[in-house]
Coordinates of C-alpha atoms in Angstrom, one line a residue:
Chain A
M6 CA -0.2 0.2 0.0
R7 CA 2.6 2.0 0.5
K8 CA 4.8 1.4 -2.5
E9 CA 1.4 2.0 -4.7
F10 CA 1.0 5.3 -2.5
L11 CA 4.5 6.5 -3.2
Q12 CA 4.5 5.4 -7.0
H13 CA 1.5 7.9 -7.2
A14 CA 2.3 10.5 -4.8
L15 CA 0.6 13.5 -6.7
A16 CA -2.4 11.5 -7.3
Y17 CA -3.2 10.2 -4.0
S18 CA -2.2 13.9 -2.7
I19 CA -5.0 15.2 -5.0
L20 CA -7.4 12.6 -3.8
I21 CA -6.6 13.2 0.2
G22 CA -6.6 16.5 -0.4
G23 CA -10.2 16.9 -2.2
L24 CA -11.6 14.2 0.3
A25 CA -10.5 15.9 3.2
A26 CA -11.9 19.5 1.5
I27 CA -15.5 17.5 1.0
I28 CA -15.3 16.2 5.2
F29 CA -14.3 19.6 6.0
G30 CA -16.9 21.3 3.5
F31 CA -19.7 18.6 5.2
M32 CA -19.0 19.8 8.5
V33 CA -19.2 23.7 7.8
V34 CA -23.0 23.4 6.1
W35 CA -24.3 21.4 8.6
P36 CA -27.6 21.3 9.3
N37 CA -28.1 22.4 5.6
R38 CA -29.2 19.3 3.7
I39 CA -29.5 20.5 0.4
A40 CA -25.8 22.1 0.5
E41 CA -24.9 18.4 1.5
R42 CA -26.4 17.1 -1.5
Y43 CA -24.3 19.4 -3.1
L44 CA -21.2 18.1 -1.5
I45 CA -22.4 14.3 -2.1
M46 CA -22.8 15.1 -5.9
I47 CA -19.1 17.2 -5.6
L48 CA -17.9 14.4 -4.2
A49 CA -19.0 11.9 -6.6
A50 CA -17.7 14.0 -9.7
F51 CA -14.3 14.1 -8.0
Y52 CA -14.1 10.8 -7.6
F53 CA -15.0 10.1 -11.1
M54 CA -12.7 12.5 -12.6
W55 CA -9.9 11.7 -10.1
G56 CA -10.3 7.9 -11.5
V57 CA -10.2 8.5 -14.7
I58 CA -6.9 11.0 -15.3
A59 CA -5.1 9.0 -12.6
H60 CA -5.6 6.1 -15.2
V61 CA -5.2 8.5 -18.6
K62 CA -1.4 9.5 -16.8
T63 CA -0.5 5.9 -16.8
E64 CA -2.0 5.0 -19.9
H65 CA -4.1 2.4 -18.5
L66 CA -7.4 3.2 -19.4
T67 CA -10.3 1.0 -20.9
W68 CA -14.3 1.6 -20.7
K69 CA -13.7 -1.0 -17.9
V70 CA -12.3 0.7 -16.0
V71 CA -13.9 4.0 -16.6
F72 CA -17.4 2.0 -15.6
E73 CA -16.1 0.9 -12.6
Y74 CA -15.0 4.6 -11.5
L75 CA -18.6 5.6 -12.1
V76 CA -20.5 2.8 -10.4
V77 CA -17.9 3.0 -7.3
S78 CA -18.9 6.7 -7.5
L79 CA -22.3 6.1 -7.4
L80 CA -22.3 3.7 -5.0
A81 CA -20.5 6.3 -2.7
A82 CA -23.1 8.8 -3.8
V83 CA -26.2 6.7 -2.9
L84 CA -24.8 5.5 0.6
L85 CA -24.1 9.1 1.4
S86 CA -27.8 10.1 -0.1
V87 CA -30.0 8.0 1.7
V88 CA -28.5 9.4 5.0
T89 CA -29.5 12.9 4.4
F90 CA -33.2 12.4 3.5
Chain B
M15 CA -25.3 -27.8 -1.4
F16 CA -23.1 -26.7 1.1
E17 CA -20.2 -27.0 -1.6
Y18 CA -22.1 -24.7 -3.8
L19 CA -22.5 -22.2 -1.0
K20 CA -19.3 -22.4 -0.3
Y21 CA -17.9 -22.0 -4.2
S22 CA -20.8 -18.5 -4.1
I23 CA -19.1 -17.0 -1.2
A24 CA -15.9 -17.5 -2.1
H25 CA -16.6 -16.1 -5.6
L26 CA -18.2 -13.3 -4.5
L27 CA -15.9 -12.5 -1.6
L28 CA -12.0 -13.7 -2.3
P29 CA -9.9 -13.0 -5.2
R30 CA -9.8 -16.4 -7.3
R31 CA -9.5 -18.0 -10.7
S32 CA -13.4 -17.7 -11.0
N33 CA -14.0 -14.5 -10.6
N34 CA -10.7 -13.1 -12.4
H35 CA -8.6 -12.6 -9.6
R36 CA -10.8 -9.8 -8.1
P37 CA -13.8 -10.7 -6.0
R38 CA -17.3 -10.6 -7.8
L39 CA -18.6 -8.0 -5.3
L40 CA -16.1 -5.6 -6.7
H41 CA -16.8 -6.0 -10.3
P42 CA -18.2 -2.7 -11.8
D43 CA -21.9 -4.9 -12.9
S44 CA -21.8 -5.9 -8.9
L45 CA -21.2 -2.6 -7.2
L46 CA -24.1 -1.4 -10.1
V47 CA -26.2 -4.3 -8.2
L48 CA -25.3 -2.9 -4.3
S49 CA -26.0 0.8 -5.7
I50 CA -29.2 -0.5 -6.9
V51 CA -30.2 -2.3 -3.4
A52 CA -29.4 0.2 -1.5
L53 CA -31.7 2.4 -3.2
L54 CA -34.3 -0.3 -2.8
F55 CA -33.7 -0.6 0.5
F56 CA -34.1 3.2 1.0
G57 CA -37.2 3.0 -1.2
S58 CA -39.2 0.2 0.7
L59 CA -37.8 2.2 3.9
Q60 CA -39.9 5.3 2.8
V61 CA -43.0 3.5 1.7
Y62 CA -43.1 1.4 5.1
E63 CA -42.9 4.6 6.7
Y64 CA -45.9 6.1 4.8
S65 CA -47.5 2.7 4.5
K66 CA -47.4 2.4 8.9
Q67 CA -50.0 4.8 10.2
G68 CA -51.6 2.8 12.8
S69 CA -50.1 2.1 16.4
D70 CA -47.7 -0.6 15.3
R71 CA -45.5 2.1 14.0
V72 CA -41.8 1.2 14.7
L73 CA -39.9 3.9 12.8
G74 CA -39.8 7.4 14.7
Y75 CA -37.1 9.6 16.3
A76 CA -37.0 9.7 19.7
S77 CA -36.8 12.4 22.1
N78 CA -35.7 14.1 25.1
I79 CA -36.1 17.7 24.6
S80 CA -37.2 20.0 26.8
A81 CA -38.3 23.6 26.7
G82 CA -36.5 24.7 29.9
E83 CA -33.2 23.4 28.4
V84 CA -34.0 25.5 25.0
I85 CA -34.7 28.4 26.9
S86 CA -32.0 28.2 29.2
L87 CA -29.1 27.2 26.0
T88 CA -30.2 29.9 23.7
N89 CA -30.2 32.9 26.8
V90 CA -26.5 31.2 27.3
E91 CA -26.1 32.0 23.1
R92 CA -26.9 35.3 23.8
A93 CA -25.7 35.9 26.8
R94 CA -21.6 35.1 25.1
S95 CA -22.7 38.1 22.5
G96 CA -23.6 40.4 25.5
L97 CA -27.6 40.4 24.4
A98 CA -30.1 40.3 27.6
P99 CA -32.0 36.9 28.1
L100 CA -35.5 36.4 26.2
T101 CA -38.1 35.6 28.9
A102 CA -41.0 33.6 28.2
N103 CA -44.4 34.4 27.3
S104 CA -47.1 32.0 27.8
I105 CA -49.0 33.5 25.3
L106 CA -46.2 33.1 22.4
S107 CA -45.9 29.5 23.4
A108 CA -50.0 28.8 22.8
A109 CA -49.1 30.3 19.5
A110 CA -46.3 28.2 19.4
L111 CA -48.7 25.2 19.9
A112 CA -50.7 26.2 17.7
K113 CA -48.2 26.1 14.7
G114 CA -46.7 22.7 16.0
Q115 CA -50.3 21.4 15.9
D116 CA -51.4 23.1 12.5
M117 CA -48.2 21.3 11.2
F118 CA -49.0 17.8 12.4
N119 CA -53.1 18.3 11.3
K120 CA -52.2 19.7 7.5
Q121 CA -48.8 17.4 7.5
Y122 CA -46.5 19.9 6.4
W123 CA -42.7 21.1 7.2
A124 CA -42.8 24.9 6.5
H125 CA -43.2 28.5 7.9
T126 CA -45.9 28.9 6.1
A127 CA -49.2 26.5 6.0
P128 CA -50.7 25.3 2.6
D129 CA -53.6 27.6 3.4
G130 CA -51.4 30.7 3.6
K131 CA -51.1 30.9 7.0
E132 CA -48.2 32.7 8.3
P133 CA -46.0 32.3 11.9
W134 CA -47.9 35.7 12.7
D135 CA -51.3 34.4 12.1
F136 CA -51.2 32.4 15.1
M137 CA -49.7 34.5 17.4
S138 CA -52.5 36.9 16.3
E139 CA -54.9 33.8 17.2
A140 CA -53.7 33.7 20.7
G141 CA -53.5 37.1 21.1
Y142 CA -50.3 38.5 21.2
S143 CA -49.8 41.9 20.2
Y144 CA -46.3 42.3 19.1
Q145 CA -43.7 44.9 17.5
V146 CA -41.5 42.4 16.0
A147 CA -41.5 38.4 15.7
G148 CA -40.1 36.0 14.5
E149 CA -39.9 32.0 14.1
N150 CA -37.8 29.2 13.7
L151 CA -39.1 25.3 13.6
A152 CA -36.7 21.9 14.4
R153 CA -37.5 18.2 14.0
D154 CA -35.8 14.9 14.4
F155 CA -33.5 15.7 17.1
S156 CA -32.6 14.0 19.9
T157 CA -31.3 16.4 22.1
T158 CA -31.8 20.2 23.1
S159 CA -28.2 20.7 22.4
A160 CA -27.5 19.4 19.2
M161 CA -30.9 21.1 17.9
V162 CA -29.6 24.5 19.3
A163 CA -26.5 23.7 18.0
A164 CA -27.8 23.1 14.5
W165 CA -29.5 26.8 14.7
M166 CA -26.5 28.5 16.0
A167 CA -24.7 26.9 12.4
S168 CA -27.3 28.0 10.5
P169 CA -27.1 31.8 9.9
T170 CA -30.4 32.8 9.4
H171 CA -31.4 31.3 12.5
R172 CA -28.6 32.2 14.5
A173 CA -29.5 35.7 13.0
N174 CA -32.8 35.6 15.0
I175 CA -31.0 34.3 18.4
M176 CA -29.4 36.8 18.3
N177 CA -31.1 40.0 17.5
G178 CA -31.4 42.1 19.8
R179 CA -34.6 43.6 19.5
Y180 CA -36.5 40.5 20.6
T181 CA -37.4 40.0 24.2
E182 CA -39.8 37.3 24.3
I183 CA -40.1 33.9 23.3
G184 CA -42.7 30.7 23.5
I185 CA -41.9 27.5 22.9
A186 CA -43.7 24.1 22.1
V187 CA -42.3 21.0 22.4
I188 CA -44.7 18.6 20.2
N189 CA -44.9 15.0 19.3
G190 CA -46.5 13.5 16.3
T191 CA -46.7 12.0 12.8
L192 CA -45.1 13.5 9.9
E193 CA -44.0 12.3 6.8
G194 CA -45.3 8.9 8.3
V195 CA -42.5 9.4 10.9
E196 CA -42.9 9.7 14.8
T197 CA -41.1 12.8 15.4
T198 CA -40.8 16.0 17.7
L199 CA -41.2 19.1 16.4
V200 CA -40.1 22.4 17.9
V201 CA -41.9 25.3 17.1
Q202 CA -40.1 28.6 18.6
M203 CA -41.5 32.1 17.6
F204 CA -40.5 35.0 19.6
G205 CA -41.1 38.9 19.5
T206 CA -41.5 42.0 21.3
P207 CA -44.7 42.9 22.9
R208 CA -46.2 46.1 21.9
S209 CA -47.4 46.9 25.4
S210 CA -44.6 46.2 28.0
T211 CA -47.4 45.1 30.8
V212 CA -47.6 42.1 28.8
K213 CA -45.6 39.5 29.8
A214 CA -45.1 36.2 32.0
S215 CA -41.0 36.3 32.8
V216 CA -39.1 33.4 32.1
P217 CA -36.0 33.3 29.8
T218 CA -36.4 31.9 26.4
E219 CA -35.6 30.4 23.5
P220 CA -34.1 30.2 19.8
A221 CA -34.6 30.6 16.9
A222 CA -36.6 32.4 13.8
T223 CA -36.3 32.1 10.2
S224 CA -38.4 35.2 9.8
I225 CA -38.8 38.6 11.4
A226 CA -42.4 40.7 10.9
E227 CA -42.3 43.9 12.2
K228 CA -45.6 45.4 13.0
T229 CA -45.9 48.9 11.7
T230 CA -49.6 50.1 12.8
T231 CA -50.8 51.4 15.9
P232 CA -51.8 48.9 18.4
K233 CA -55.2 47.4 19.1
P234 CA -56.5 48.1 22.2
T235 CA -57.9 44.7 22.1
A236 CA -56.8 41.8 22.9
T237 CA -56.3 39.9 19.9
P238 CA -53.7 39.9 17.5
V239 CA -52.2 41.9 14.7
P240 CA -53.8 42.3 11.6
S241 CA -51.5 40.6 8.6
P242 CA -51.4 43.3 6.2
T243 CA -49.3 45.7 8.5
L244 CA -46.8 42.8 8.9
K245 CA -43.5 43.7 7.5
P246 CA -41.3 41.3 6.7
I247 CA -37.5 42.0 7.5
I248 CA -36.0 38.3 7.2
S249 CA -37.9 36.4 4.6
P250 CA -39.0 33.0 6.2
T251 CA -38.1 29.7 4.0
P252 CA -40.5 29.1 1.3
S253 CA -43.2 26.8 2.0
T254 CA -43.1 23.1 1.4
P255 CA -46.2 21.6 1.9
L256 CA -45.9 17.6 2.4
Q257 CA -47.4 15.6 -0.1
S258 CA -48.6 12.6 2.0
P259 CA -51.4 13.4 4.3
P260 CA -52.4 11.3 6.9
A261 CA -51.9 13.3 9.9
S262 CA -54.1 11.8 12.1
T263 CA -52.1 11.5 15.4
I264 CA -50.8 14.1 17.4
D265 CA -50.0 11.2 20.0
R266 CA -48.9 14.0 22.9
Q267 CA -48.3 17.3 22.9
V268 CA -45.4 18.8 25.3
L269 CA -45.1 21.7 26.6
D270 CA -43.3 22.9 29.4
D271 CA -45.3 24.7 32.3
L272 CA -43.4 27.9 32.2
N273 CA -44.9 29.2 34.7
S274 CA -43.2 26.3 37.2
A275 CA -39.8 26.3 35.3
E276 CA -37.2 25.5 36.9
G277 CA -34.5 28.4 37.3
F278 CA -35.8 31.1 35.4
G279 CA -37.1 33.4 37.9
E280 CA -40.8 33.9 39.0
T281 CA -43.3 34.0 36.3
T282 CA -45.4 37.3 36.5
L283 CA -48.6 37.0 34.6
T284 CA -50.0 41.0 34.5
T285 CA -52.7 43.0 32.9
Q286 CA -52.3 42.0 29.1
P287 CA -55.3 39.2 29.1
S288 CA -53.9 35.9 27.9
P289 CA -56.4 34.4 25.6
K290 CA -56.2 30.2 26.0
P291 CA -54.4 29.9 29.2
S292 CA -56.5 26.8 29.5
V293 CA -56.0 25.2 26.2
L294 CA -52.1 25.0 27.5
A295 CA -53.0 23.8 30.7
Q296 CA -55.0 21.0 28.7
V297 CA -51.8 20.0 26.9
L298 CA -49.2 19.9 29.5
V299 CA -47.6 16.3 30.1
P300 CA -43.8 15.0 31.3
V301 CA -41.5 16.5 28.8
G302 CA -39.1 14.2 27.2
E303 CA -41.2 11.3 27.7
I304 CA -40.6 8.6 24.6
R305 CA -43.6 6.9 23.1
P306 CA -42.7 3.0 23.8
Q307 CA -43.8 1.9 19.9
I308 CA -40.9 3.7 18.3
I309 CA -37.9 1.4 17.8
F310 CA -35.6 2.3 15.3
S311 CA -35.2 5.9 14.4
P312 CA -35.1 6.2 9.9
L313 CA -31.5 8.0 10.2
H314 CA -30.6 5.2 12.3
L315 CA -32.1 2.4 9.9
T316 CA -30.2 4.4 6.7
K317 CA -26.6 5.2 8.6
A318 CA -26.5 1.3 9.6
F319 CA -27.0 0.3 6.1
S320 CA -24.9 2.7 5.0
L321 CA -22.1 1.5 7.2
A322 CA -22.4 -2.0 6.7
V323 CA -21.9 -1.6 3.2
A324 CA -19.0 0.6 3.0
M325 CA -17.3 -1.5 5.8
L326 CA -17.9 -4.6 3.3
M327 CA -16.3 -2.5 0.3
L328 CA -13.1 -1.6 2.9
T329 CA -12.7 -4.9 3.6
L330 CA -13.6 -6.5 0.4
L331 CA -11.0 -3.7 -1.0
A332 CA -8.5 -4.3 1.6
Y333 CA -7.9 -7.9 1.2
D334 CA -7.4 -8.0 -2.5
L335 CA -5.2 -5.1 -2.3
Y336 CA -3.3 -7.8 0.3
I337 CA -4.0 -11.0 -1.7
T338 CA -2.9 -9.1 -5.5
R339 CA 0.0 -7.7 -4.0
R340 CA 1.7 -11.2 -2.7
R341 CA 0.5 -13.2 -5.4
Q342 CA 1.8 -10.4 -8.0
T343 CA -1.2 -10.6 -9.2
V344 CA -1.6 -7.9 -12.6
R345 CA -4.9 -6.7 -13.4
L346 CA -6.2 -3.8 -15.3
V347 CA -8.9 -2.2 -13.1
G348 CA -9.2 0.4 -10.6
K349 CA -7.1 1.7 -7.8
N350 CA -8.2 0.0 -4.5
L351 CA -6.3 2.2 -2.6
G352 CA -8.4 5.2 -4.5
H353 CA -11.5 3.0 -3.5
I354 CA -10.3 2.6 -0.1
L355 CA -9.7 5.9 0.7
L356 CA -13.3 7.0 -0.9
F357 CA -15.1 4.7 1.4
L358 CA -13.1 5.4 4.6
T359 CA -14.5 9.1 3.8
V360 CA -18.1 7.7 3.2
A361 CA -17.5 5.9 6.3
F362 CA -16.6 8.8 8.2
L363 CA -19.4 10.7 7.1
V364 CA -22.2 8.5 7.8
I365 CA -20.9 7.6 11.5
F366 CA -20.5 11.8 12.1
F367 CA -23.6 12.5 10.2
K368 CA -25.5 14.9 12.5
G369 CA -29.5 14.2 12.3
G370 CA -32.4 16.7 12.8
M371 CA -33.6 19.5 10.6
V372 CA -34.2 22.9 11.1
L373 CA -36.4 25.7 9.0

């Protein structure tokens, strides 16, 4: 895991920074449910874009990988969204 | 049979040749199915909430909110900004109670009723004559401190709490069924009386999402303010009437006996006629009582479900990452470490998600 992180330090740093910013945003906008749902959409879009771009950089991008990032982002968004209703 | 079950579980959860060296549950199509299952679970919960209107209801929000504590915490917040404490007014509390009952009866969650009735109308009907007035609403909170914290985190509600023009407040803490779920509504109305002789003194509570100012001269009668004379200073949140009807049950109405609240000093009822004191007396019941039929909170159920799925994903991804490293498996798939970080974020947000809504 450490090796994987060090191999793609920039990519993972961006990911961790983005996720931390969204967590912080979640705390800041509470108790505004609408803003929280916007943040969930931003989280899903951010992760999808991150995954695609990270694989473009390593030249390992396939449609299957794109689909994987899409559904992983969707699942994360669904799991968070159901809590906010 | 047992062998088939064993094979299926291994196929779903463990990287092996049969699943192309990645647990089947981590395949994109399985993740899509999992997303659909999560949505179906949530949909079923919603349908269940709306279908169970009888006494066998098991979903709801238990609460131990007390009006006295709300008043106390509100005044603590005001004191931090150097503002004078609010005093509780039994007439305002009667108006707040009427508003809460109206929300349960007509099944809406808004400052303005579906029939256009404004908070000021409830104040007027209760006989409260004011110079400025406001209202804050909250629901689904389990504790007073969490509810007041939510109000303080919301700029508009905070503005009401910290409004130095208010001198009095009324509170209603009401249990009932809203959107198919047993819950506790808290209605807070506050204002400044037109006549300084009209008050019952007890410190007050937070929040309003709107403020109205009366510009006409006061009427000598006990009944309140004509609505056309109200000028909104802060516009209330737009009304959002609920789709589902059945209100039927206000199981219990909880209102602190402001006249006997501990720690808030003596209550002095002076000249202004208090229009409906008997109504108040009829609805006094112990605060914080939890209806026994409520077993699960919808929020806790959805949180448990989301957390379980997130933890399952984390476990599978971590194990898959470990095995592929160990076996030096080469695959063209998404980055497990990225997925792990994402689901850790999801788990964190779900665990620390705070319930309750303010309006």
